[in-house]
Coordinates of C-alpha atoms (C1' of nucleotides) in Angstrom, one line a residue:
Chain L
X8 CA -68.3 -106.4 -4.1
X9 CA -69.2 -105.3 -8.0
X10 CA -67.0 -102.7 -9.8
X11 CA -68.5 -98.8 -8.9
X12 CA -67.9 -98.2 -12.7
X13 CA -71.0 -101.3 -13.7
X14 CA -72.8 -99.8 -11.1
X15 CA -72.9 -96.7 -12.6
X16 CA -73.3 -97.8 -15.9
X17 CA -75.6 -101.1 -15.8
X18 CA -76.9 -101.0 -13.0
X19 CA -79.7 -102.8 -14.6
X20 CA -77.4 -105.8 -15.0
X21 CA -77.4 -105.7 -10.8
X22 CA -80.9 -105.2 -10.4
X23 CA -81.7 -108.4 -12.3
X24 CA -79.0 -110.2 -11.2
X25 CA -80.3 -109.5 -7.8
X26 CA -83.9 -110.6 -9.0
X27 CA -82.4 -114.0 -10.1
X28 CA -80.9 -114.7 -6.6
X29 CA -83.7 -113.8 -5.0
X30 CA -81.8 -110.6 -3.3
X31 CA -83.0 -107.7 -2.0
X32 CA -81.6 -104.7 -3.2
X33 CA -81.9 -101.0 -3.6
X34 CA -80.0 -99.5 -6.5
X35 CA -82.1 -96.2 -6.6
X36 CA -80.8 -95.5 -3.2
X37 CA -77.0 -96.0 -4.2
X38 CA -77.3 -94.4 -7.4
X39 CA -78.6 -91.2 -5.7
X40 CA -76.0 -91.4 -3.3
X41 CA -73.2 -92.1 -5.5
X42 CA -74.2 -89.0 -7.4
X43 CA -74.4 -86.7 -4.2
X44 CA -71.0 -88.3 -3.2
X45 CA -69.4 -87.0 -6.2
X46 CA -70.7 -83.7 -6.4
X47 CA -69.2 -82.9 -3.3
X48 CA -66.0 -84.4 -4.0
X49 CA -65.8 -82.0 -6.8
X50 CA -66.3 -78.9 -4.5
X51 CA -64.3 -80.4 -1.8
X52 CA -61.2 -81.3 -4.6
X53 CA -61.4 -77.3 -5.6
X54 CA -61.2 -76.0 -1.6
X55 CA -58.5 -78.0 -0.9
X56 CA -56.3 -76.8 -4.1
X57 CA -57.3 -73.2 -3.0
X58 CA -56.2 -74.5 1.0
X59 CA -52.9 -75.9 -0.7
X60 CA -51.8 -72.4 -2.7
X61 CA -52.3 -70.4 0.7
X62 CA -50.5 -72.4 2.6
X63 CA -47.8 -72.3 0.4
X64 CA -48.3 -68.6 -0.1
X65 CA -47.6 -68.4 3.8
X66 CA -45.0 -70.7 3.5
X67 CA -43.1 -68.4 1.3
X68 CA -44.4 -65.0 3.2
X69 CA -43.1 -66.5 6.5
X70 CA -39.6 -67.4 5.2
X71 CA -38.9 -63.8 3.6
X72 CA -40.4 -62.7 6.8
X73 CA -43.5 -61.0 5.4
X74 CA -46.9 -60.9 6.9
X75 CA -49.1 -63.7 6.1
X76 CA -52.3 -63.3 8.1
X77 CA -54.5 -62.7 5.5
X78 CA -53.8 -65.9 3.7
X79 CA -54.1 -67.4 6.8
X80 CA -57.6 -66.4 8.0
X81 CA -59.2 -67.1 4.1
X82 CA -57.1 -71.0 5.0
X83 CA -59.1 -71.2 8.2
X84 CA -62.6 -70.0 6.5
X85 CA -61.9 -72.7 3.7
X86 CA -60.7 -75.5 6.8
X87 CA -64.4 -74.4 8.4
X88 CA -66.2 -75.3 5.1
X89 CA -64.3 -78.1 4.3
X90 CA -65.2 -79.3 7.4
X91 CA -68.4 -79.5 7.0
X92 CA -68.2 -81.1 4.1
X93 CA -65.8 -83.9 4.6
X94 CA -68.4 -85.1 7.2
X95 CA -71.0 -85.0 4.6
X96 CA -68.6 -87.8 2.3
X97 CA -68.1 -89.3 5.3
X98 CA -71.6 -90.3 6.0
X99 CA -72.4 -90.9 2.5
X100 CA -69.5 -93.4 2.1
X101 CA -70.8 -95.6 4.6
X102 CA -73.8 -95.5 3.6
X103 CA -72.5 -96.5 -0.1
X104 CA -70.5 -99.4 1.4
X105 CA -73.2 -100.6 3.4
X106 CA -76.0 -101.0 -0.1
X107 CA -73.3 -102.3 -2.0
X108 CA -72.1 -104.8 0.4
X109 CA -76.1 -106.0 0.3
X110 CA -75.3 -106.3 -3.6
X111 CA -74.5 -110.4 -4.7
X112 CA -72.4 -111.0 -7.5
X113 CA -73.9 -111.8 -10.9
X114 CA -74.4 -115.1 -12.2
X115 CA -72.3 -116.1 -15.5
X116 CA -74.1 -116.3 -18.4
X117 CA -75.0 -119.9 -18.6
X118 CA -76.0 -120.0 -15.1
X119 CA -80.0 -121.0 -15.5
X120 CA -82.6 -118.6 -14.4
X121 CA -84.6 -120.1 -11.8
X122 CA -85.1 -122.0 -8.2
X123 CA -83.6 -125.4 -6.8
X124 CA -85.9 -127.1 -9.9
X125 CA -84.3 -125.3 -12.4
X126 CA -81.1 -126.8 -11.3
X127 CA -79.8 -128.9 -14.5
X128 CA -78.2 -132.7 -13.8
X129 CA -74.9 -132.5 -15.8
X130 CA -74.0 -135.8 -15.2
X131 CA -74.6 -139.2 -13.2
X132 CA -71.4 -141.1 -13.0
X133 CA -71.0 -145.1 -11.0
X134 CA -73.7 -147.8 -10.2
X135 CA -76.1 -147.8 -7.5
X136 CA -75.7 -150.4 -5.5
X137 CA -78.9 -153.0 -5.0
X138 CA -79.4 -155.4 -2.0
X139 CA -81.0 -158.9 -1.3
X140 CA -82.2 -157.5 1.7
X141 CA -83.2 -153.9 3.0
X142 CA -80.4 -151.8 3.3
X143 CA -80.3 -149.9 6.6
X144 CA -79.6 -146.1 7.7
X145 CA -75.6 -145.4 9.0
X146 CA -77.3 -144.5 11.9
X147 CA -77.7 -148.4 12.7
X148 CA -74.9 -149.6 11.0
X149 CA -72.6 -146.9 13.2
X150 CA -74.3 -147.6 17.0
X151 CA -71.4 -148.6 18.4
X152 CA -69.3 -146.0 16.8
X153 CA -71.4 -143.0 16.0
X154 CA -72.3 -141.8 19.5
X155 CA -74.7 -138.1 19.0
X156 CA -75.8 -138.7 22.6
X157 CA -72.7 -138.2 23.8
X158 CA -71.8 -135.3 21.8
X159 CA -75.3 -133.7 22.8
X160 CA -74.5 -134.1 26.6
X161 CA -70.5 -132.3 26.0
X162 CA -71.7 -129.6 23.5
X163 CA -75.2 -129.9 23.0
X164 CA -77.9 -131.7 19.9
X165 CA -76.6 -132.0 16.7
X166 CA -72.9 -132.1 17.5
X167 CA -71.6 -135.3 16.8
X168 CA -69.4 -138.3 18.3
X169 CA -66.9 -140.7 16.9
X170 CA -65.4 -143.5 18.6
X171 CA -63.1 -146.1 17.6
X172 CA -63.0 -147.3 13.4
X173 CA -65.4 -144.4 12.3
X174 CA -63.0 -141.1 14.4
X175 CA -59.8 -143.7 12.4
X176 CA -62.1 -144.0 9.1
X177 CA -62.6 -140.0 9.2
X178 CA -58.8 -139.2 10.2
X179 CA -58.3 -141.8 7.1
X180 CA -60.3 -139.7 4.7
X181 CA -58.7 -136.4 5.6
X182 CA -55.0 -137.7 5.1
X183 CA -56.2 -139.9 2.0
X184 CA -57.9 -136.8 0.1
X185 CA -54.9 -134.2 1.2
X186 CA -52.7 -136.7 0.0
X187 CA -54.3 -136.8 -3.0
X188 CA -54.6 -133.0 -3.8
X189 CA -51.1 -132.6 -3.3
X190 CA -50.1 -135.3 -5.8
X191 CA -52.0 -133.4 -7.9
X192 CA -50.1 -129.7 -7.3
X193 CA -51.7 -128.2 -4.7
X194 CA -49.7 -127.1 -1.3
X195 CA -51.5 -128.0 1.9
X196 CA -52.5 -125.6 4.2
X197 CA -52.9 -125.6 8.1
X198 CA -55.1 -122.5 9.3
X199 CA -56.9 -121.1 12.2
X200 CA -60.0 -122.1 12.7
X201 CA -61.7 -118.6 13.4
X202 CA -61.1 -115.5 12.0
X203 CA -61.9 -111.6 12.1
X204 CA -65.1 -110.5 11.1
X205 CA -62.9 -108.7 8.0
X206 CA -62.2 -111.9 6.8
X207 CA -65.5 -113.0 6.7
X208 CA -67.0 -109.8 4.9
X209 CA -63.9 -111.1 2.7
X210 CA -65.3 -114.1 1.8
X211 CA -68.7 -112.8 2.0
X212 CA -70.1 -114.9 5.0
X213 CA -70.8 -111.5 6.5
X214 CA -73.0 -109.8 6.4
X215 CA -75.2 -112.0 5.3
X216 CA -74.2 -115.1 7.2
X217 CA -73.7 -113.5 10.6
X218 CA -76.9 -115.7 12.2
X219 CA -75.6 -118.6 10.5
X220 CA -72.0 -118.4 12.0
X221 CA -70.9 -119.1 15.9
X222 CA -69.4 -115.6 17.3
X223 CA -66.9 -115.5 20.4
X224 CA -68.2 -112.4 20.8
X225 CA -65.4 -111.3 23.7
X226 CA -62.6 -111.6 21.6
X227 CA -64.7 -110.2 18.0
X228 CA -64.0 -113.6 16.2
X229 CA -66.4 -116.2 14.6
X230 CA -65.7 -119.9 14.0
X231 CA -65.1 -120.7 10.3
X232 CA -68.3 -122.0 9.1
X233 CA -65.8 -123.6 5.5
X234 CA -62.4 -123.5 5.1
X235 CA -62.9 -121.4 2.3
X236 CA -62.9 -118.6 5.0
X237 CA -59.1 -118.9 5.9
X238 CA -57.4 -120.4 3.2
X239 CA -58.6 -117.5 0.8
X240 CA -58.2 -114.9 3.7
X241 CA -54.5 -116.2 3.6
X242 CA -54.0 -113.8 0.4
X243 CA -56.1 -110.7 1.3
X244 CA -54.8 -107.0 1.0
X245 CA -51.8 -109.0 -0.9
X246 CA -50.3 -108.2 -4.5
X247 CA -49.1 -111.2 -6.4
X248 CA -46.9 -111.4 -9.4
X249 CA -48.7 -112.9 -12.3
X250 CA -45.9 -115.8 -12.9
X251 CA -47.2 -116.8 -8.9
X252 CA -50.5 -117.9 -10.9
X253 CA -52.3 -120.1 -10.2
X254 CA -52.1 -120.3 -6.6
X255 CA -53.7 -124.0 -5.7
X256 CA -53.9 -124.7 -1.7
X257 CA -55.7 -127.6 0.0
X258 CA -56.4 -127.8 3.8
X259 CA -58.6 -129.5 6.6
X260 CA -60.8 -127.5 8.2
X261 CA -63.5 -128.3 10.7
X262 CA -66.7 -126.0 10.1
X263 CA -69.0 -124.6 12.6
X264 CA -72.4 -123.9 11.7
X265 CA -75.4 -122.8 13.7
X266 CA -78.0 -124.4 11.2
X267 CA -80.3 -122.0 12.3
X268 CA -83.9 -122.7 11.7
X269 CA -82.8 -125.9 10.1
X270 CA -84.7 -128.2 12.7
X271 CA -86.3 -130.7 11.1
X272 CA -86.5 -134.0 9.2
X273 CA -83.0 -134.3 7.1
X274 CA -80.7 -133.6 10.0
X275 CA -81.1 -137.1 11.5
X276 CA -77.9 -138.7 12.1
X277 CA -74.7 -137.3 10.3
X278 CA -77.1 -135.4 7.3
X279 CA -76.9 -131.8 8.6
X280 CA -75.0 -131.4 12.1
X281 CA -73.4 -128.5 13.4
X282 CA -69.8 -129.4 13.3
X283 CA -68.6 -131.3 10.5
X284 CA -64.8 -131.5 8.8
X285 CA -64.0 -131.1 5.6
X286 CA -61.1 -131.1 3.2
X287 CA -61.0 -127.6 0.9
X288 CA -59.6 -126.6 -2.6
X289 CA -59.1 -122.9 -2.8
X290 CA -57.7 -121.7 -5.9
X291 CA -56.4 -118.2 -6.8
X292 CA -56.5 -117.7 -10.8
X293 CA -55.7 -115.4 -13.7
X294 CA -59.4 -113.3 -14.6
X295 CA -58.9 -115.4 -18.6
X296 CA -58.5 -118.6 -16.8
X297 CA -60.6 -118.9 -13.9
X298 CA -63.6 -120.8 -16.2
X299 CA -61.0 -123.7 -16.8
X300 CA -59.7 -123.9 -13.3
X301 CA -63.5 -124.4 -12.1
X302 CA -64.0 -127.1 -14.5
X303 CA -60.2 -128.7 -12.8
X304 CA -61.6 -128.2 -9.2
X305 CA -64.9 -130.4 -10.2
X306 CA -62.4 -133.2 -11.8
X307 CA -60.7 -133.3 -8.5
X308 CA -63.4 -134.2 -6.6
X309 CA -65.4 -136.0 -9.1
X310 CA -62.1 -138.1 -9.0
X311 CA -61.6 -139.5 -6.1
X312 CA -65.5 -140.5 -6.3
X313 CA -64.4 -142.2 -8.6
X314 CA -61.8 -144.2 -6.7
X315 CA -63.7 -144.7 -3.2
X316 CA -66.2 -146.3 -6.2
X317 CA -69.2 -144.0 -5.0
X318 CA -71.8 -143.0 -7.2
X319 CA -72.8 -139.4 -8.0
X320 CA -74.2 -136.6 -9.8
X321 CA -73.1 -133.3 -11.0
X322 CA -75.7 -130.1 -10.7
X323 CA -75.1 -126.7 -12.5
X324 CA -77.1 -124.8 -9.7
X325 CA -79.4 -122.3 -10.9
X326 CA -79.7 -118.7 -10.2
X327 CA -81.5 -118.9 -7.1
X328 CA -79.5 -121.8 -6.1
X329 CA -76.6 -120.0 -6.0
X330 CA -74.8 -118.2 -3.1
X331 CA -74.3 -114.5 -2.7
X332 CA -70.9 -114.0 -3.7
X333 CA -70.8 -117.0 -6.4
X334 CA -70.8 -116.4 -9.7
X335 CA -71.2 -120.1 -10.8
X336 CA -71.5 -123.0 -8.8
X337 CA -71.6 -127.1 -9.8
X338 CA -72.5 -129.1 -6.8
X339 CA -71.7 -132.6 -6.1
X340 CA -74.6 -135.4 -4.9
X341 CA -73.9 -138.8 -3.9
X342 CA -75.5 -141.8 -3.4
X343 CA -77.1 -142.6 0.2
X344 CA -78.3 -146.1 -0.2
X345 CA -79.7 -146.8 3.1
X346 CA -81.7 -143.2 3.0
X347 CA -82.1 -143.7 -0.5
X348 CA -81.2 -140.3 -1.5
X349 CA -78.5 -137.6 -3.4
X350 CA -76.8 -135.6 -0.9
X351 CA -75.0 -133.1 -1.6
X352 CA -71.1 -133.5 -0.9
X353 CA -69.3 -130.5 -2.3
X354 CA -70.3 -127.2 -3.8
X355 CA -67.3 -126.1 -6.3
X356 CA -67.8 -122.3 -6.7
X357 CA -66.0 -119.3 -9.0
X358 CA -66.2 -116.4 -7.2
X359 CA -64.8 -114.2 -10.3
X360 CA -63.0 -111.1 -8.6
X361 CA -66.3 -110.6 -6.3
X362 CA -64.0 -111.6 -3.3
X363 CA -60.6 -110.1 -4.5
X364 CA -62.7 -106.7 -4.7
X365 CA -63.7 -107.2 -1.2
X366 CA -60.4 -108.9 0.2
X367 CA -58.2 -106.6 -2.0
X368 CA -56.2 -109.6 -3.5
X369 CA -54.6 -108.3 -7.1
X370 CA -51.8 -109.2 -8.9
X371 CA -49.5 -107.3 -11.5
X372 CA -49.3 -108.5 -14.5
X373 CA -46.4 -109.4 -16.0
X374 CA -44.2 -106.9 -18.4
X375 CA -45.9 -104.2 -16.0
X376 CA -49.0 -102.5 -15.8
X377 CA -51.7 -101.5 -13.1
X378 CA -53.2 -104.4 -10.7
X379 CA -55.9 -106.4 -11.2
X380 CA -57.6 -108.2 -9.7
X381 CA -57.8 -112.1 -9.3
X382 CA -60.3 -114.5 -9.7
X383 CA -61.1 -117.1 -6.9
X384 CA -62.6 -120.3 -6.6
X385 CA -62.8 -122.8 -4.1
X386 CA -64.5 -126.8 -3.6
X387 CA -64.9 -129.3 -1.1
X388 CA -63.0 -131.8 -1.4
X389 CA -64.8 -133.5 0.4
X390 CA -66.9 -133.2 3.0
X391 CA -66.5 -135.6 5.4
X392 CA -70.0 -136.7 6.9
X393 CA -71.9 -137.3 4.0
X394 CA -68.6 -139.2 2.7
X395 CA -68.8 -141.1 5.2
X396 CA -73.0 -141.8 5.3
X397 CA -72.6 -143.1 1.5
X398 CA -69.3 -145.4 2.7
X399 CA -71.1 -146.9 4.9
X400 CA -74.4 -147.1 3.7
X401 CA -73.3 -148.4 0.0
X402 CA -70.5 -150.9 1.5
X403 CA -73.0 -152.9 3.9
X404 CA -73.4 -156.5 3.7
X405 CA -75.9 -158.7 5.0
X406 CA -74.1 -159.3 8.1
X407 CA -74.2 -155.8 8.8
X408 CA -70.6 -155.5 8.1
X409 CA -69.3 -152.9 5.7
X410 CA -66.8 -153.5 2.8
X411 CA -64.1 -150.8 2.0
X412 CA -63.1 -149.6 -1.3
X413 CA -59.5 -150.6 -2.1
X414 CA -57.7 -147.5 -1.7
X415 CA -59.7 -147.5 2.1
X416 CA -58.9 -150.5 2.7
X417 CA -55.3 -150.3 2.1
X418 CA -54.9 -147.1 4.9
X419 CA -57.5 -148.5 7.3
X420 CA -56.0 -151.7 7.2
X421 CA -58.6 -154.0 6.8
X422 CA -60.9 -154.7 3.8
X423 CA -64.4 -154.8 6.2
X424 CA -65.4 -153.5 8.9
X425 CA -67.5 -156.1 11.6
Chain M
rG1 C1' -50.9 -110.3 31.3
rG2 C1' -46.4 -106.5 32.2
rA3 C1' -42.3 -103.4 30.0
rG4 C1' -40.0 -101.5 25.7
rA5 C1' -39.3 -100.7 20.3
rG6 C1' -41.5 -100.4 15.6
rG7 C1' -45.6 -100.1 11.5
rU8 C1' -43.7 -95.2 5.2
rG9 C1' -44.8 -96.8 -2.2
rG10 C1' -44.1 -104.3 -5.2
rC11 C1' -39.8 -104.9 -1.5
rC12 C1' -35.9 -102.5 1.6
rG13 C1' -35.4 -97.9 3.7
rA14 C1' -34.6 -92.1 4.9
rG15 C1' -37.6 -88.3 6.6
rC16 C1' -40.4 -87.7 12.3
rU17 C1' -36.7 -79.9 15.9
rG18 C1' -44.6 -79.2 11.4
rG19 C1' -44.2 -75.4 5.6
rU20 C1' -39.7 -76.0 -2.0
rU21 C1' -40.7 -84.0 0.4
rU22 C1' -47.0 -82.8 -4.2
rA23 C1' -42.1 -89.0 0.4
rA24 C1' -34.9 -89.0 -0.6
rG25 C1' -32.1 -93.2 -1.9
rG26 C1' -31.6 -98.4 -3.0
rC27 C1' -33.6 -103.1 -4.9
rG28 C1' -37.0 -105.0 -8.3
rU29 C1' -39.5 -104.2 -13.0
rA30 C1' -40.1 -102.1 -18.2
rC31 C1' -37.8 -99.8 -22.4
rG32 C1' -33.3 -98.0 -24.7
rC33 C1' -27.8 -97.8 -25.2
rC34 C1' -23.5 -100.6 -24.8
rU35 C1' -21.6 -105.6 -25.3
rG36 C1' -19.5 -112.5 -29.3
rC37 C1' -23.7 -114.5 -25.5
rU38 C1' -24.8 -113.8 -20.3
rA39 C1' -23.6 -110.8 -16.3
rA40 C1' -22.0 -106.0 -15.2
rG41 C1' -22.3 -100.8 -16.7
rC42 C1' -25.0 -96.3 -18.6
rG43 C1' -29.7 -93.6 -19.6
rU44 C1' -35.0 -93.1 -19.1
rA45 C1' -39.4 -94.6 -16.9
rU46 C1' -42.0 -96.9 -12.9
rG47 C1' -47.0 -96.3 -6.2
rU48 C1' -52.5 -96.8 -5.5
rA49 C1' -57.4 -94.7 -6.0
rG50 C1' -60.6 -90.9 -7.8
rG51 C1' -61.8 -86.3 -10.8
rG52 C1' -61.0 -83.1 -15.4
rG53 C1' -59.0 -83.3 -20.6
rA54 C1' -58.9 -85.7 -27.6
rA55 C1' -54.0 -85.7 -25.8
rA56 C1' -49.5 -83.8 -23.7
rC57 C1' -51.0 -83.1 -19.1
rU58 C1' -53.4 -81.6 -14.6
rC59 C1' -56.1 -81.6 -9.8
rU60 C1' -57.3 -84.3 -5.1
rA61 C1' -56.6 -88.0 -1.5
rC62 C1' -53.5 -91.9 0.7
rC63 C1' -47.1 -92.6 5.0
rG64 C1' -51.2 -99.2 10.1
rA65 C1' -56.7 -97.3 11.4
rG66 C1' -59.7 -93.5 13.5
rG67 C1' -60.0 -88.9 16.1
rG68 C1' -57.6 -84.2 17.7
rU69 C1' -54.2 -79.7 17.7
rU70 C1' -52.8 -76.1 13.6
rC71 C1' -53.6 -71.3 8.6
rG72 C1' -50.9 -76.0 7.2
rA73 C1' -49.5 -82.9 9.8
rA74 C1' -45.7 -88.7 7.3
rU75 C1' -43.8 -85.2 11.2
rC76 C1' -47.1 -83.1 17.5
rC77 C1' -51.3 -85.3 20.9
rC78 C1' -55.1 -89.2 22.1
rU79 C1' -57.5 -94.0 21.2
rC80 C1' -57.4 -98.6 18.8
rC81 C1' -55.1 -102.5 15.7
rU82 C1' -50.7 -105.0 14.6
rU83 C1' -45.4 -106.8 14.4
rC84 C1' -40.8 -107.6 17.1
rU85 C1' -37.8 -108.0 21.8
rC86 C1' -37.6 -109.1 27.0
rC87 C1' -40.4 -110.8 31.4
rG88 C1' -44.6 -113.6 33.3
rC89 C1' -48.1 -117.6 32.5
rC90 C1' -49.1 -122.1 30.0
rA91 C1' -49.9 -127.2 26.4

RNA sequence: GGAGAGGUGGCCGAGCUGGUUUAAGGCGUACGCCUGCUAAGCGUAUGUAGGGGAAACUCUACCGAGGGUUCGAAUCCCUCCUUCUCCGCCA
C-alpha cells in the first residue's frame, strides 16, 4: 500500500511506476473518488458537530428539567441526513481500498527500467565445474532416492518424494543454513504453515496471488506459498520500540504453490514443483537503514554459496522483473551443471514500508514522537530444491557418485555419496 | 465440539443502572525542578487517524469487527472474530 498523501500529490510517480511493472492501474478513477470522499467528509464533520451541540443542549434541558423536543427532532432530521451520507463514504472507501490495493510499490531509483533482459549481472562468484565425461541430470543421479512417481500417486504431478540420503541431505541443509543464520544474529522462528487471507493481503500475495496459492477454502485459510508470509505476519498491527531495531528472524518453511499455467519444459525433476522447503530471512528495519540491511541479507546467502563451494550469480532484477510489493530485488542463480543452466535460488527483496502500510507494523521512535512505519525485507536462504539439483549435479563423479562439500560432509557423515 | 468469562489508549486498568468521560487512575516515555552520582520525590506534557488554521488552537472519528435500537452508545440488542478457564475429543 502507497502513502494517500503521494497519491494525491504524484500520482504521476504511481502511474509510471505501474507502467514499469507492467501493472494495470487506474489512477483517474481513485483520484476522482478520493476527491468525492473528502467532500463529503467535510459536510458529514459539520453535521455531526451540529448533532454533538444538541445533544448536549438536551443533555442540559433534561437535567434542569426543561423541555428539549425541539433540539431533539432538528438531532433526528440531521441523524436522517447523516445517514445517508455515511453510506455514501462507506461505499466510496471500498472502493478506494480496493484501486489502491491493485497499486504495486515503486521501484528504487536504481532499479533498471525494463523486462527480464534488462536484468543487470552484478556479479559471478566460484568455478564451474568441467567433466571428462557428460555430466548427467539429478534426475538420474537421484533414481533411487528422488521418487516423483510416488509423490504423484499420494498427492498428485509435480509434488515430490525423498527417500533415504536425499530426505537426510535436505533435513541436513535446513539445520546446516538455520544454524548458520543464527550464528550470525538472527532468532529462528517456527510458524504455521497457513495463514488468514489478512495476512496474505499483508504480505501482498493477495490479491494478486490468490490463483497462485492453495485455499482450504472451509476453514478461509491458504497454504504459505514463502515463509515470508508468516514470519513477517508475526509483527502485523504491532508497535515496536525503535531500540527493538533491527528485528532479524530465520525460519523453515515449506511453500505450497499451485504453479498455475506453468506446465511445461523447466519443471522436469526438482526445477519447479509444487511443494518445495525453504529456509527464510525476514528482517524488520529502521526506514534510514533498510538499503544496508538488503545488501546484509544478500551476503548471507551469497555466503554460504560460498562455503557449500557452489558457483553463482547475482542479478539486480529490473522493473518488470520485479514483484508487486518489492521495491528492489537482487536474485541469486546457481550453477546446474548437469542442465547446464543458472537457476534461480533466492530472491532477496526490500519491501520499503509497502507491507508495514498494509500489515500496520510501526515503531516509535525513540525520545518520542508519532509512529512510523518500518521497512521490511526478507531472502531465501535458501531454497532447498534447486540447492540441492546444483549439489548433486556439480559434485558427480564418473562413477556416478557424488562428492560433498566439507561442511556437508561433516553433518551427513560421509564425504560421497554411492 | 459443549459451557462460562473477557476483548478499552505503548502497557496495565476503571467506566458498562445510556447524556459535564470530547475514556478516570497507574505504569512507561519526554522535558523541567530537586539532588555529590544513581535511585526516589515533585511539576508539566504525552493515544491514533483525518480536516481547518501562519500559529496558539480547533473540529471529526476511533473503546475487538460489523449491523441495530436511540435525539444521543465504550455503556443496551444481534451477528461474527478472538483470548482465557473448565469439560469432551485427539497426536
Amino acid at each position: 500500500m502507497l502513502d494517500r498523501k503521494l497519491l494525491r500529490k504524484d500520482p504521476q510517480i504511481v502511474v509510471e511506476a505501474a507502467r514499469a511493472k507492467n501493472e494495470k492501474i487506474d489512477m483517474e478513477q481513485w483520484l476522482e473518488a478520493d476527491a468525492n470522499r473528502r467532500a463529503l467528509m467535510l459536510e458529514i464533520e459539520e453535521l455531526r458537530k451540529q448533532r454533538n451541540q444538541l445533544s448536549k443542549a438536551v443533555s442540559i434541558k433534561r437535567r434542569a428539567g426543561e423541555n428539549a423536543d425541539e433540539e431533539m427532532n432538528k438531532s433526528r432530521e440531521i441523524g436522517t441526513k447523516l445517514g445517508a451520507l455515511e453510506s455514501r463514504v462507506t461505499e466510496i472507501d471500498s472502493l478506494l481500498a480496493s484501486i489502491e490495493m491493485s497499486f504495486p510499490n515503486i521501484p528504487d531509483p536504481d532499479v533498471p527500467v525494463g523486462g527480464e533482459k534488462d536484468n543487470v549481472i552484478l556479479k559471478t562468484r566460484g568455478k564451474v565445474p568441467e567433466f571428462n565425461f557428460q555430466p548427467k541430470p539429478h534426475w538420474e543421479l537421484m533414481e533411487d532416492v528422488f521418487q516423483p512417481e510416488a509423490a504423484s500417486r499420494i498427492a498428485g504431478s509435480n509434488f515430490i518424494l525423498f527417500r533415504g540420503w536425499a530426505a537426510k541431505l535436505q533435513r541436513t541443509l535446513i539445520s546446516w543454513m538455520l544454524d548458520y543464520h543464527i550464528e550470525n544474529g538472527m532468532e529462528e522462528v517456527w510458524a504455521p504453515f497457513v495463514a488468514k487471507p489478512e495476512s496474505m493481503t499483508a504480505t501482498a500475495q493477495l490479491p494478486k496471488m490468490d490463483d497462485d496459492m492453495y485455499k482450504i477454502g472451509r476453514d478461509d485459510l491458504y497454504l504459505i506459498p514463502t515463509g515470508e508470509v508468516p514470519i513477517t505476519n508475526l509483527y502485523r498491527d504491532q508497535l515496536l520500540e525503535e531500540t527493538s531495531l533491527p528485528v532479524r528472524l530465520c525460519g523453515y518453511t515449506p511453500c505450497f504453490r499451485r504453479e498455475a499455467g506453468s506446465y511445461g519444459k523447466d519443471n522436469r525433476g526438482l526445477n519447479r514443483v509444487h511443494q518445495f522447503e525453504k529456509v527464510e530471512m525476514v528482517r524488520l528495519e529502521h526506514p534510514e537503514r533498510s538499503e544496508d540491511a538488503h545488501l546484509e541479507l544478500l551476503d548471507h546467502a551469497v555466503a554460504m554459496l560460498e562455503l557449500l563451494g557452489i558457483p553463482y550469480r547475482v542479478l539486480l532484477l529490473a522493473s518488470g522483473d520485479l514483484s508487486f510489493a518489492a521495491a528492489k530485488c537482487f536474485d541469486i542463480e546457481i550453477w546446474s551443471a548437469g542442465q547446464e543452466k543458472w537457476l534461480e535460488v533466492s530472491s532477496i527483496s526490500n519491501f520499503r514500508d509497502f507491507q508495514a502500510r498494509r500489515g500496520n507494523m510501526r515503531f516509535r521512535p525513540a525520545g518520542g514522537g508519532k509512529p512510523r512505519y518500518i521497512h521490511t525485507l526478507n531472502g531465501s536462504g535458501l531454497a532447498l530444491p534447486r540447492l540441492i539439483i546444483s549439489l548433486v549435479e556439480n559434485g558427480q563423479q564418473a562413477d556416478g557418485s557424488i562428492k560433498l562439500p566439507q561442511v556437508l560432509a561433516e553433518r551427513m557423515g560421509t564425504e560421497v555419496i554411492r
